Tab-separated table of C-alpha atoms in Angstrom:
chain	number	residue	atom	x	y	z
A	1	MET	CA	-8.378	12.873	25.699
A	2	LYS	CA	-6.745	13.930	28.926
A	3	LYS	CA	-4.416	11.511	30.617
A	4	TRP	CA	-6.708	10.854	33.597
A	5	LYS	CA	-9.748	9.951	31.561
A	6	VAL	CA	-10.902	6.392	31.198
A	7	GLY	CA	-12.797	4.377	28.633
A	8	LEU	CA	-15.588	3.345	30.975
A	9	GLY	CA	-17.699	1.442	28.454
A	10	ILE	CA	-15.502	-1.630	28.632
A	11	LEU	CA	-16.666	-2.271	32.192
A	12	ALA	CA	-19.986	-3.634	31.005
A	13	ALA	CA	-18.063	-6.511	29.499
A	14	PHE	CA	-16.127	-6.976	32.745
A	15	LEU	CA	-19.319	-7.310	34.740
A	16	ALA	CA	-20.790	-9.735	32.250
A	17	ILE	CA	-17.710	-11.959	32.184
A	18	GLY	CA	-16.559	-11.891	35.792
A	19	LEU	CA	-13.825	-14.110	37.173
A	20	THR	CA	-13.826	-17.137	39.408
A	21	GLY	CA	-10.909	-15.902	41.446
A	22	CYS	CA	-9.005	-19.153	40.909
A	23	SER	CA	-5.249	-18.693	40.764
A	24	ASN	CA	-2.594	-21.065	39.633
A	25	ASN	CA	-1.580	-22.613	42.937
A	26	ALA	CA	1.224	-24.497	41.240
A	27	ASN	CA	2.962	-21.162	40.705
A	28	LYS	CA	2.137	-19.806	44.122
A	29	GLY	CA	5.775	-19.694	45.104
A	30	THR	CA	6.973	-17.822	42.043
A	31	LYS	CA	9.020	-14.723	42.688
A	32	HIS	CA	8.254	-13.163	39.324
A	33	VAL	CA	5.591	-10.428	39.302
A	34	THR	CA	3.949	-9.325	36.064
A	35	MET	CA	2.433	-5.889	35.623
A	36	TRP	CA	0.439	-4.021	32.949
A	37	VAL	CA	0.206	-0.240	32.750
A	38	HIS	CA	-1.771	2.100	30.500
A	39	VAL	CA	1.042	4.485	29.562
A	40	SER	CA	3.951	4.418	27.131
A	41	ASN	CA	7.510	3.726	28.220
A	42	GLU	CA	8.399	6.937	26.372
A	43	ASP	CA	6.144	9.095	28.551
A	44	PRO	CA	7.621	10.802	31.635
A	45	GLU	CA	5.344	8.589	33.766
A	46	GLY	CA	6.551	5.467	31.985
A	47	LYS	CA	10.210	6.384	32.333
A	48	ALA	CA	9.777	7.077	36.044
A	49	LEU	CA	7.983	3.758	36.495
A	50	LEU	CA	10.864	1.896	34.846
A	51	LYS	CA	13.246	3.407	37.391
A	52	ASN	CA	10.911	2.463	40.221
A	53	ILE	CA	10.630	-1.123	38.958
A	54	HIS	CA	14.410	-1.318	38.699
A	55	ASP	CA	14.752	-0.145	42.304
A	56	PHE	CA	12.173	-2.695	43.477
A	57	ASN	CA	14.029	-5.553	41.800
A	58	ARG	CA	17.301	-4.425	43.369
A	59	GLU	CA	16.116	-3.454	46.841
A	60	ASN	CA	13.411	-5.916	47.936
A	61	LYS	CA	14.637	-8.492	50.439
A	62	HIS	CA	12.750	-11.508	49.054
A	63	GLY	CA	14.272	-11.855	45.611
A	64	TYR	CA	11.076	-10.744	43.861
A	65	LYS	CA	11.527	-9.673	40.245
A	66	ALA	CA	8.938	-7.522	38.531
A	67	SER	CA	8.463	-6.960	34.824
A	68	VAL	CA	6.151	-4.379	33.289
A	69	GLN	CA	4.324	-4.302	29.976
A	70	PHE	CA	3.412	-0.881	28.602
A	71	ILE	CA	0.074	-0.849	26.765
A	72	PRO	CA	-0.698	2.782	25.871
A	73	ARG	CA	-4.348	3.787	25.710
A	74	SER	CA	-5.729	5.240	22.503
A	75	GLY	CA	-7.742	8.468	22.395
A	76	SER	CA	-11.007	6.550	22.793
A	77	GLY	CA	-9.712	4.515	25.712
A	78	GLY	CA	-8.896	1.462	23.607
A	79	GLY	CA	-5.624	-0.406	23.529
A	80	TYR	CA	-5.208	-0.958	27.246
A	81	GLU	CA	-8.861	-1.729	27.968
A	82	ASP	CA	-9.021	-3.952	24.877
A	83	LYS	CA	-6.024	-5.917	26.163
A	84	ILE	CA	-7.629	-6.388	29.581
A	85	ASN	CA	-10.911	-7.478	28.028
A	86	ALA	CA	-9.111	-10.071	25.912
A	87	ALA	CA	-7.207	-11.296	28.975
A	88	LEU	CA	-10.474	-11.751	30.848
A	89	ASN	CA	-11.680	-14.113	28.147
A	90	SER	CA	-8.443	-16.087	28.149
A	91	ASN	CA	-7.795	-15.894	31.909
A	92	SER	CA	-4.382	-14.369	31.239
A	93	LEU	CA	-4.367	-11.236	33.355
A	94	PRO	CA	-1.096	-10.080	34.931
A	95	ASP	CA	-0.499	-10.006	38.688
A	96	VAL	CA	-0.756	-6.213	38.955
A	97	LEU	CA	-2.496	-3.670	36.738
A	98	THR	CA	-3.465	-0.008	36.676
A	99	LEU	CA	-7.060	1.207	36.722
A	100	ASP	CA	-8.779	4.581	36.989
A	101	GLY	CA	-10.477	5.559	40.227
A	102	PRO	CA	-14.143	5.282	39.161
A	103	ASN	CA	-13.568	1.707	37.983
A	104	THR	CA	-12.849	0.305	41.440
A	105	ALA	CA	-16.332	-0.981	42.253
A	106	ALA	CA	-16.880	-2.596	38.852
A	107	TYR	CA	-13.502	-4.353	38.898
A	108	ALA	CA	-14.065	-5.557	42.476
A	109	LYS	CA	-17.652	-6.722	41.845
A	110	ALA	CA	-16.524	-8.649	38.753
A	111	LYS	CA	-13.737	-10.274	40.808
A	112	ILE	CA	-11.049	-8.874	38.543
A	113	ILE	CA	-9.149	-7.465	41.535
A	114	GLN	CA	-8.796	-8.474	45.172
A	115	PRO	CA	-8.324	-6.556	48.448
A	116	ILE	CA	-4.817	-5.220	49.071
A	117	GLY	CA	-5.259	-3.414	52.379
A	118	LYS	CA	-2.984	-5.727	54.354
A	119	TYR	CA	-0.092	-5.093	51.974
A	120	ILE	CA	-0.174	-1.282	52.038
A	121	THR	CA	1.764	0.309	54.884
A	122	ASN	CA	1.331	3.769	56.411
A	123	GLN	CA	-2.144	4.199	54.945
A	124	ASP	CA	-2.875	7.282	57.038
A	125	ASP	CA	-0.313	9.142	54.941
A	126	PHE	CA	-2.542	8.795	51.874
A	127	LEU	CA	-5.152	11.462	51.240
A	128	LYS	CA	-8.622	10.408	52.316
A	129	THR	CA	-9.864	10.917	48.747
A	130	ILE	CA	-7.330	8.363	47.496
A	131	ARG	CA	-8.412	5.798	50.071
A	132	ASN	CA	-12.074	6.453	49.312
A	133	GLN	CA	-11.738	5.968	45.552
A	134	GLY	CA	-9.989	2.632	46.075
A	135	THR	CA	-12.425	1.266	48.666
A	136	TYR	CA	-15.386	-0.990	47.903
A	137	ASN	CA	-17.631	-2.618	50.509
A	138	GLY	CA	-15.296	-1.427	53.239
A	139	LYS	CA	-12.156	-2.998	51.749
A	140	LEU	CA	-9.212	-1.360	49.992
A	141	TYR	CA	-8.996	-2.834	46.495
A	142	ALA	CA	-6.711	-0.285	44.819
A	143	ILE	CA	-4.325	2.470	45.819
A	144	GLY	CA	-3.669	5.638	43.846
A	145	TYR	CA	-0.176	6.864	43.116
A	146	SER	CA	-1.195	10.386	42.075
A	147	GLU	CA	-4.071	12.829	42.316
A	148	SER	CA	-5.753	15.373	40.044
A	149	SER	CA	-7.955	18.428	40.291
A	150	ILE	CA	-9.708	21.180	38.327
A	151	GLY	CA	-9.117	24.900	38.575
A	152	PHE	CA	-10.365	28.134	37.038
A	153	TYR	CA	-7.440	29.398	34.974
A	154	TYR	CA	-7.577	33.131	34.299
A	155	ASN	CA	-5.776	35.533	31.978
A	156	LYS	CA	-4.217	38.188	34.189
A	157	THR	CA	-3.910	40.699	31.367
A	158	MET	CA	-7.547	40.345	30.306
A	159	PHE	CA	-8.747	40.664	33.899
A	160	LYS	CA	-6.715	43.826	34.394
A	161	LYS	CA	-7.998	45.421	31.171
A	162	ALA	CA	-11.579	44.712	32.240
A	163	GLY	CA	-10.963	46.527	35.518
A	164	ILE	CA	-10.813	43.512	37.827
A	165	LYS	CA	-8.326	44.178	40.612
A	166	ASP	CA	-6.142	41.580	42.296
A	167	SER	CA	-7.823	42.489	45.580
A	168	GLU	CA	-11.130	41.220	44.143
A	169	LEU	CA	-9.782	37.754	43.372
A	170	PRO	CA	-10.919	34.773	45.452
A	171	THR	CA	-8.743	32.501	47.565
A	172	LEU	CA	-9.204	28.981	48.879
A	173	LYS	CA	-10.170	30.464	52.242
A	174	ASN	CA	-12.429	33.108	50.720
A	175	PRO	CA	-13.833	31.849	47.394
A	176	TRP	CA	-16.391	33.648	45.256
A	177	ASP	CA	-19.923	32.389	45.567
A	178	TRP	CA	-21.885	31.770	42.368
A	179	ASN	CA	-23.438	35.234	42.428
A	180	GLN	CA	-20.082	36.941	42.825
A	181	PHE	CA	-18.650	34.766	40.062
A	182	GLU	CA	-21.474	35.747	37.714
A	183	THR	CA	-20.839	39.417	38.515
A	184	ILE	CA	-17.221	39.009	37.426
A	185	CYS	CA	-18.347	37.139	34.305
A	186	LYS	CA	-20.750	39.960	33.440
A	187	LYS	CA	-17.977	42.516	33.826
A	188	LEU	CA	-15.741	40.538	31.491
A	189	LYS	CA	-18.510	39.936	28.956
A	190	ASP	CA	-19.518	43.599	28.908
A	191	TYR	CA	-15.905	44.513	28.161
A	192	TYR	CA	-15.019	41.796	25.618
A	193	HIS	CA	-18.497	41.194	24.132
A	194	GLU	CA	-18.129	37.412	23.950
A	195	PRO	CA	-18.207	34.385	26.263
A	196	VAL	CA	-15.593	34.691	28.973
A	197	ILE	CA	-14.994	31.104	30.107
A	198	ASN	CA	-14.632	27.685	28.529
A	199	MET	CA	-16.284	25.214	30.923
A	200	SER	CA	-15.825	22.250	28.528
A	201	LEU	CA	-19.597	21.879	28.211
A	202	ASN	CA	-19.067	20.281	24.808
A	203	ASP	CA	-17.233	17.392	26.485
A	204	HIS	CA	-19.804	14.717	27.283
A	205	SER	CA	-17.285	12.189	28.568
A	206	GLU	CA	-16.115	11.586	32.143
A	207	MET	CA	-14.982	15.222	32.204
A	208	SER	CA	-18.607	16.264	32.689
A	209	LEU	CA	-19.176	14.613	36.064
A	210	TYR	CA	-15.572	15.066	37.145
A	211	SER	CA	-15.532	18.835	36.655
A	212	LEU	CA	-19.160	19.831	37.284
A	213	ALA	CA	-20.209	17.606	40.196
A	214	PRO	CA	-18.432	19.911	42.689
A	215	PHE	CA	-21.115	22.537	42.045
A	216	MET	CA	-23.729	19.957	43.052
A	217	TRP	CA	-21.739	18.877	46.122
A	218	SER	CA	-21.184	22.494	47.172
A	219	ALA	CA	-24.958	23.026	47.181
A	220	GLY	CA	-25.444	19.945	49.344
A	221	GLY	CA	-26.819	17.849	46.489
A	222	ASN	CA	-25.707	14.432	45.367
A	223	ILE	CA	-26.219	11.693	42.813
A	224	CYS	CA	-27.556	9.171	45.303
A	225	ASN	CA	-27.663	8.233	48.963
A	226	PRO	CA	-24.425	7.080	50.691
A	227	ALA	CA	-25.382	3.428	50.240
A	228	GLY	CA	-25.674	3.936	46.476
A	229	THR	CA	-29.175	2.482	46.346
A	230	THR	CA	-31.441	5.419	45.490
A	231	ALA	CA	-31.211	8.593	43.416
A	232	ASN	CA	-34.726	9.838	44.149
A	233	GLY	CA	-34.600	12.739	46.579
A	234	TYR	CA	-30.920	13.245	45.842
A	235	PHE	CA	-30.282	13.820	42.148
A	236	ASN	CA	-33.618	15.600	41.782
A	237	SER	CA	-33.438	17.500	45.073
A	238	LYS	CA	-33.713	21.285	45.196
A	239	LYS	CA	-30.063	21.415	46.260
A	240	THR	CA	-28.925	19.536	43.166
A	241	ALA	CA	-31.294	21.603	41.033
A	242	SER	CA	-29.680	24.829	42.239
A	243	ALA	CA	-26.315	23.679	40.892
A	244	PHE	CA	-27.713	22.710	37.504
A	245	GLN	CA	-29.591	26.012	37.413
A	246	PHE	CA	-26.275	27.801	37.914
A	247	ILE	CA	-24.771	25.848	35.001
A	248	GLN	CA	-27.766	26.627	32.797
A	249	ASP	CA	-27.630	30.326	33.729
A	250	MET	CA	-23.967	30.502	32.740
A	251	VAL	CA	-24.974	29.443	29.224
A	252	LYS	CA	-28.225	31.424	29.086
A	253	LYS	CA	-26.481	34.664	30.075
A	254	GLY	CA	-23.739	34.116	27.522
A	255	TYR	CA	-20.921	33.803	30.041
A	256	THR	CA	-19.940	30.413	28.653
A	257	THR	CA	-20.811	28.378	25.572
A	258	ILE	CA	-21.608	24.793	24.621
A	259	SER	CA	-19.413	25.155	21.521
A	260	PRO	CA	-16.174	26.758	22.714
A	261	LYS	CA	-13.320	27.723	20.421
A	262	ASP	CA	-10.418	25.322	20.418
A	263	LYS	CA	-7.509	26.772	22.434
A	264	GLY	CA	-9.672	29.828	23.116
A	265	PHE	CA	-8.077	30.510	26.498
A	266	GLU	CA	-4.539	29.834	25.375
A	267	THR	CA	-4.863	32.260	22.439
A	268	GLY	CA	-6.646	35.050	24.305
A	269	SER	CA	-10.265	34.578	23.165
A	270	TYR	CA	-11.536	33.625	26.631
A	271	ALA	CA	-10.513	35.240	29.906
A	272	MET	CA	-10.984	31.977	31.812
A	273	MET	CA	-10.911	28.242	31.340
A	274	MET	CA	-12.134	25.544	33.695
A	275	THR	CA	-9.821	22.554	33.328
A	276	GLY	CA	-7.419	20.216	35.050
A	277	THR	CA	-3.932	20.155	36.472
A	278	TRP	CA	-2.585	18.871	33.162
A	279	GLU	CA	-3.013	22.382	31.721
A	280	VAL	CA	-0.162	23.685	33.896
A	281	GLN	CA	2.428	21.783	31.874
A	282	THR	CA	0.816	22.832	28.580
A	283	LEU	CA	0.835	26.529	29.467
A	284	ASN	CA	4.364	26.450	30.858
A	285	ASN	CA	5.766	24.653	27.821
A	286	GLN	CA	3.736	25.997	24.917
A	287	TYR	CA	2.368	29.422	25.937
A	288	LYS	CA	5.244	31.005	27.801
A	289	ASP	CA	4.169	34.581	27.002
A	290	LEU	CA	0.703	34.126	28.522
A	291	LYS	CA	0.267	35.651	31.970
A	292	TRP	CA	-2.110	33.436	33.893
A	293	GLY	CA	-3.110	32.212	37.311
A	294	VAL	CA	-5.517	29.713	38.888
A	295	LEU	CA	-8.616	30.436	40.962
A	296	PRO	CA	-10.683	28.074	43.163
A	297	TYR	CA	-14.189	26.784	42.485
A	298	PRO	CA	-16.970	29.282	43.221
A	299	VAL	CA	-19.288	28.006	45.945
A	300	SER	CA	-23.007	27.828	46.558
A	301	PRO	CA	-24.224	31.121	48.073
A	302	LYS	CA	-26.390	29.129	50.482
A	303	THR	CA	-23.729	26.811	51.899
A	304	HIS	CA	-20.415	28.526	51.071
A	305	LYS	CA	-18.940	25.027	51.038
A	306	ALA	CA	-15.791	24.702	48.933
A	307	VAL	CA	-15.498	21.453	46.946
A	308	SER	CA	-13.113	20.368	44.193
A	309	PRO	CA	-12.838	17.088	42.244
A	310	THR	CA	-10.205	14.437	42.779
A	311	GLY	CA	-9.206	11.062	41.445
A	312	SER	CA	-6.706	9.397	39.197
A	313	TRP	CA	-5.107	6.073	38.302
A	314	GLN	CA	-4.322	3.337	40.802
A	315	TYR	CA	-2.454	0.068	41.238
A	316	ALA	CA	-4.391	-3.114	42.007
A	317	MET	CA	-3.741	-6.835	42.387
A	318	THR	CA	-5.684	-9.137	40.109
A	319	ASN	CA	-7.576	-12.157	41.374
A	320	VAL	CA	-5.233	-14.454	39.447
A	321	ALA	CA	-2.026	-13.146	41.023
A	322	LYS	CA	0.352	-16.078	41.327
A	323	ASN	CA	2.077	-14.786	44.450
A	324	LYS	CA	0.000	-12.375	46.503
A	325	GLU	CA	2.872	-11.449	48.814
A	326	ALA	CA	5.086	-10.545	45.866
A	327	ALA	CA	2.362	-8.579	44.075
A	328	GLY	CA	1.455	-6.788	47.298
A	329	ALA	CA	5.093	-5.949	47.939
A	330	LEU	CA	5.421	-4.454	44.456
A	331	ILE	CA	2.340	-2.249	44.837
A	332	ASN	CA	3.443	-1.104	48.284
A	333	PHE	CA	6.902	-0.260	46.955
A	334	LEU	CA	5.574	1.701	43.976
A	335	VAL	CA	3.505	3.959	46.242
A	336	ASN	CA	6.239	4.621	48.779
A	337	ARG	CA	7.468	8.191	49.226
A	338	LYS	CA	10.532	7.876	47.016
A	339	CYS	CA	8.738	6.268	44.082
A	340	MET	CA	5.719	8.548	44.278
A	341	TYR	CA	7.866	11.659	44.437
A	342	ARG	CA	9.835	10.519	41.396
A	343	SER	CA	6.790	9.700	39.273
A	344	ASP	CA	4.648	12.687	40.318
A	345	MET	CA	7.422	15.209	39.778
A	346	ALA	CA	8.259	13.688	36.380
A	347	ASN	CA	4.622	13.730	35.296
A	348	THR	CA	3.694	17.101	36.869
A	349	VAL	CA	0.761	15.640	38.807
A	350	LEU	CA	-0.526	15.959	42.336
A	351	PRO	CA	0.758	13.548	44.995
A	352	ALA	CA	-1.426	10.983	46.725
A	353	ARG	CA	0.559	11.090	49.970
A	354	LYS	CA	0.611	13.975	52.441
A	355	SER	CA	4.336	13.495	53.040
A	356	VAL	CA	5.080	13.673	49.314
A	357	SER	CA	3.070	16.887	49.122
A	358	LYS	CA	5.464	18.423	51.637
A	359	MET	CA	8.394	17.248	49.525
A	360	MET	CA	6.943	18.695	46.329
A	361	VAL	CA	5.661	22.096	47.500
A	362	PRO	CA	9.121	23.782	47.585
A	363	LYS	CA	9.961	22.363	44.139
A	364	VAL	CA	6.875	23.239	42.072
A	365	ASP	CA	5.456	26.475	40.645
A	366	PRO	CA	2.659	28.541	42.269
A	367	ALA	CA	-0.093	26.882	40.224
A	368	MET	CA	0.881	23.398	41.366
A	369	ARG	CA	1.193	24.605	44.952
A	370	PHE	CA	-2.348	25.961	44.661
A	371	PHE	CA	-3.639	22.639	43.337
A	372	ILE	CA	-1.881	20.649	46.060
A	373	LYS	CA	-3.486	22.852	48.720
A	374	GLN	CA	-6.918	22.735	47.047
A	375	ASN	CA	-6.698	18.971	46.756
A	376	GLN	CA	-5.926	18.583	50.448
A	377	THR	CA	-8.513	21.041	51.757
A	378	THR	CA	-11.546	20.781	49.462
A	379	GLY	CA	-11.113	17.557	47.458
A	380	LYS	CA	-13.944	15.050	47.123
A	381	ALA	CA	-13.790	11.649	45.432
A	382	ARG	CA	-16.349	10.546	42.875
A	383	PRO	CA	-18.853	7.918	44.086
A	384	VAL	CA	-17.729	4.287	44.089
A	385	LEU	CA	-20.609	2.595	42.251
A	386	VAL	CA	-20.672	-0.699	40.374
A	387	ASN	CA	-22.565	0.811	37.436
A	388	TYR	CA	-20.547	4.005	37.478
A	389	PRO	CA	-20.126	4.017	33.657
A	390	GLN	CA	-23.887	4.359	33.220
A	391	ILE	CA	-24.149	6.870	36.066
A	392	THR	CA	-21.503	9.186	34.653
A	393	ARG	CA	-23.056	8.951	31.182
A	394	THR	CA	-26.457	9.923	32.618
A	395	PHE	CA	-24.877	12.853	34.455
A	396	ALA	CA	-23.306	14.073	31.204
A	397	GLU	CA	-26.641	13.734	29.415
A	398	THR	CA	-28.262	15.794	32.173
A	399	VAL	CA	-25.691	18.551	31.707
A	400	GLN	CA	-26.275	18.467	27.970
A	401	ASP	CA	-30.035	18.741	28.467
A	402	VAL	CA	-29.966	21.680	30.878
A	403	THR	CA	-27.495	23.634	28.758
A	404	LEU	CA	-29.949	23.409	25.854
A	405	TYR	CA	-32.020	25.913	27.798
A	406	GLN	CA	-34.373	26.896	24.997
A	407	LYS	CA	-35.444	23.282	24.554
A	408	ASN	CA	-35.325	22.441	28.274
A	409	PRO	CA	-35.973	25.628	30.283
A	410	ASN	CA	-37.168	23.747	33.380
A	411	VAL	CA	-34.150	22.332	35.203
A	412	GLN	CA	-36.238	20.490	37.791
A	413	LYS	CA	-38.172	18.688	35.063
A	414	VAL	CA	-34.921	17.499	33.490
A	415	LEU	CA	-33.620	16.243	36.840
A	416	ASP	CA	-36.851	14.408	37.638
A	417	ALA	CA	-36.620	12.539	34.335
A	418	GLN	CA	-32.926	11.730	34.644
A	419	THR	CA	-33.313	10.609	38.260
A	420	LYS	CA	-35.481	7.753	36.994
A	421	VAL	CA	-32.649	6.738	34.672
A	422	MET	CA	-30.127	6.958	37.516
A	423	GLN	CA	-32.340	4.816	39.694
A	424	LYS	CA	-32.531	2.085	37.095
A	425	TYR	CA	-28.746	1.776	37.042
A	426	LEU	CA	-28.428	1.883	40.817
A	427	GLU	CA	-30.809	-1.059	41.159
A	428	ASN	CA	-28.976	-3.288	38.655
């Protein structure tokens, strides 16, 4: 499971349990701040965080002392989420914790976290997508310390052999539309006689909505209205249907597959792979002989609107924080320019601040520079919905249904049925 993914199922328990928001006023003056994070202290991210915590303890002017507990997540999302769930039952949450972007609304609604807007300085320096993913009911409840994105990785050697010239390649300013993309796919398939791109259609987790929703957004479609109250007329609109038709056509025409080979791109079976920023580090470290590049999302031929996905982990203050000023100071410190630059460079991830982007661009390779630019110019945050776990699962089920094109040839019929499921979750 990729590092940005989250075990969303645990949120149902959060919503059921809730919190009263009562803190221990007797300890209100404490200068000790406790923190839980979902990574290992042996990971690059964990090691960078330890340095940042050390600097906070040494540099803050109020004598605050922070301690961090590392609770690595398992492949299924357990470990960290299990620990939080147990703490909810025993009212023993820390002052500060990490949470993934789509969880914001559920955590806030269940009163697990509280607004932190007044503690975060220079908010305009954060990307709008970062502020959006951490905002619920108009209030900032969490702030991201990194970003993520998806790109279309391509094998330069395979493209060249198939007769695709560099001059034909898309750019962020001039992306392929879906028709042009399919033309390239046909050229590759005719040459190699097998699927040409792994779109991770066998992944029915959060990856499904995260990576495929940009097609829907490019077409002008959406999951629901801006208020998050109705899916009818949005998820089953003709605009949304056009995006799912494109996905179905990619499978039907044999350009991609719902059962891709493991490491097919890395080993030269597929000319392209649609995946996240984390692949940059993998390719650089483990496949040094592979000549590759990254291309932007193809866009709807009707709108030509470029959209890419965003979102990652955040810091938040729990509702039982013993000293709000101390917890707020810690979060604000950990997302300052120095700390963010240290952690994002160590972890090879995209920055959440515009100023840190400027610091990183001269230091990173062309692929990361591409992702930083794509993130800033075409990024869109996933919807902040209380029942997001059920929404993202329904989206993945919709993708699964339309890709089984022989069983479900009518995309609109699938969307009409799944819109009713979406609506049920939006109303709860």
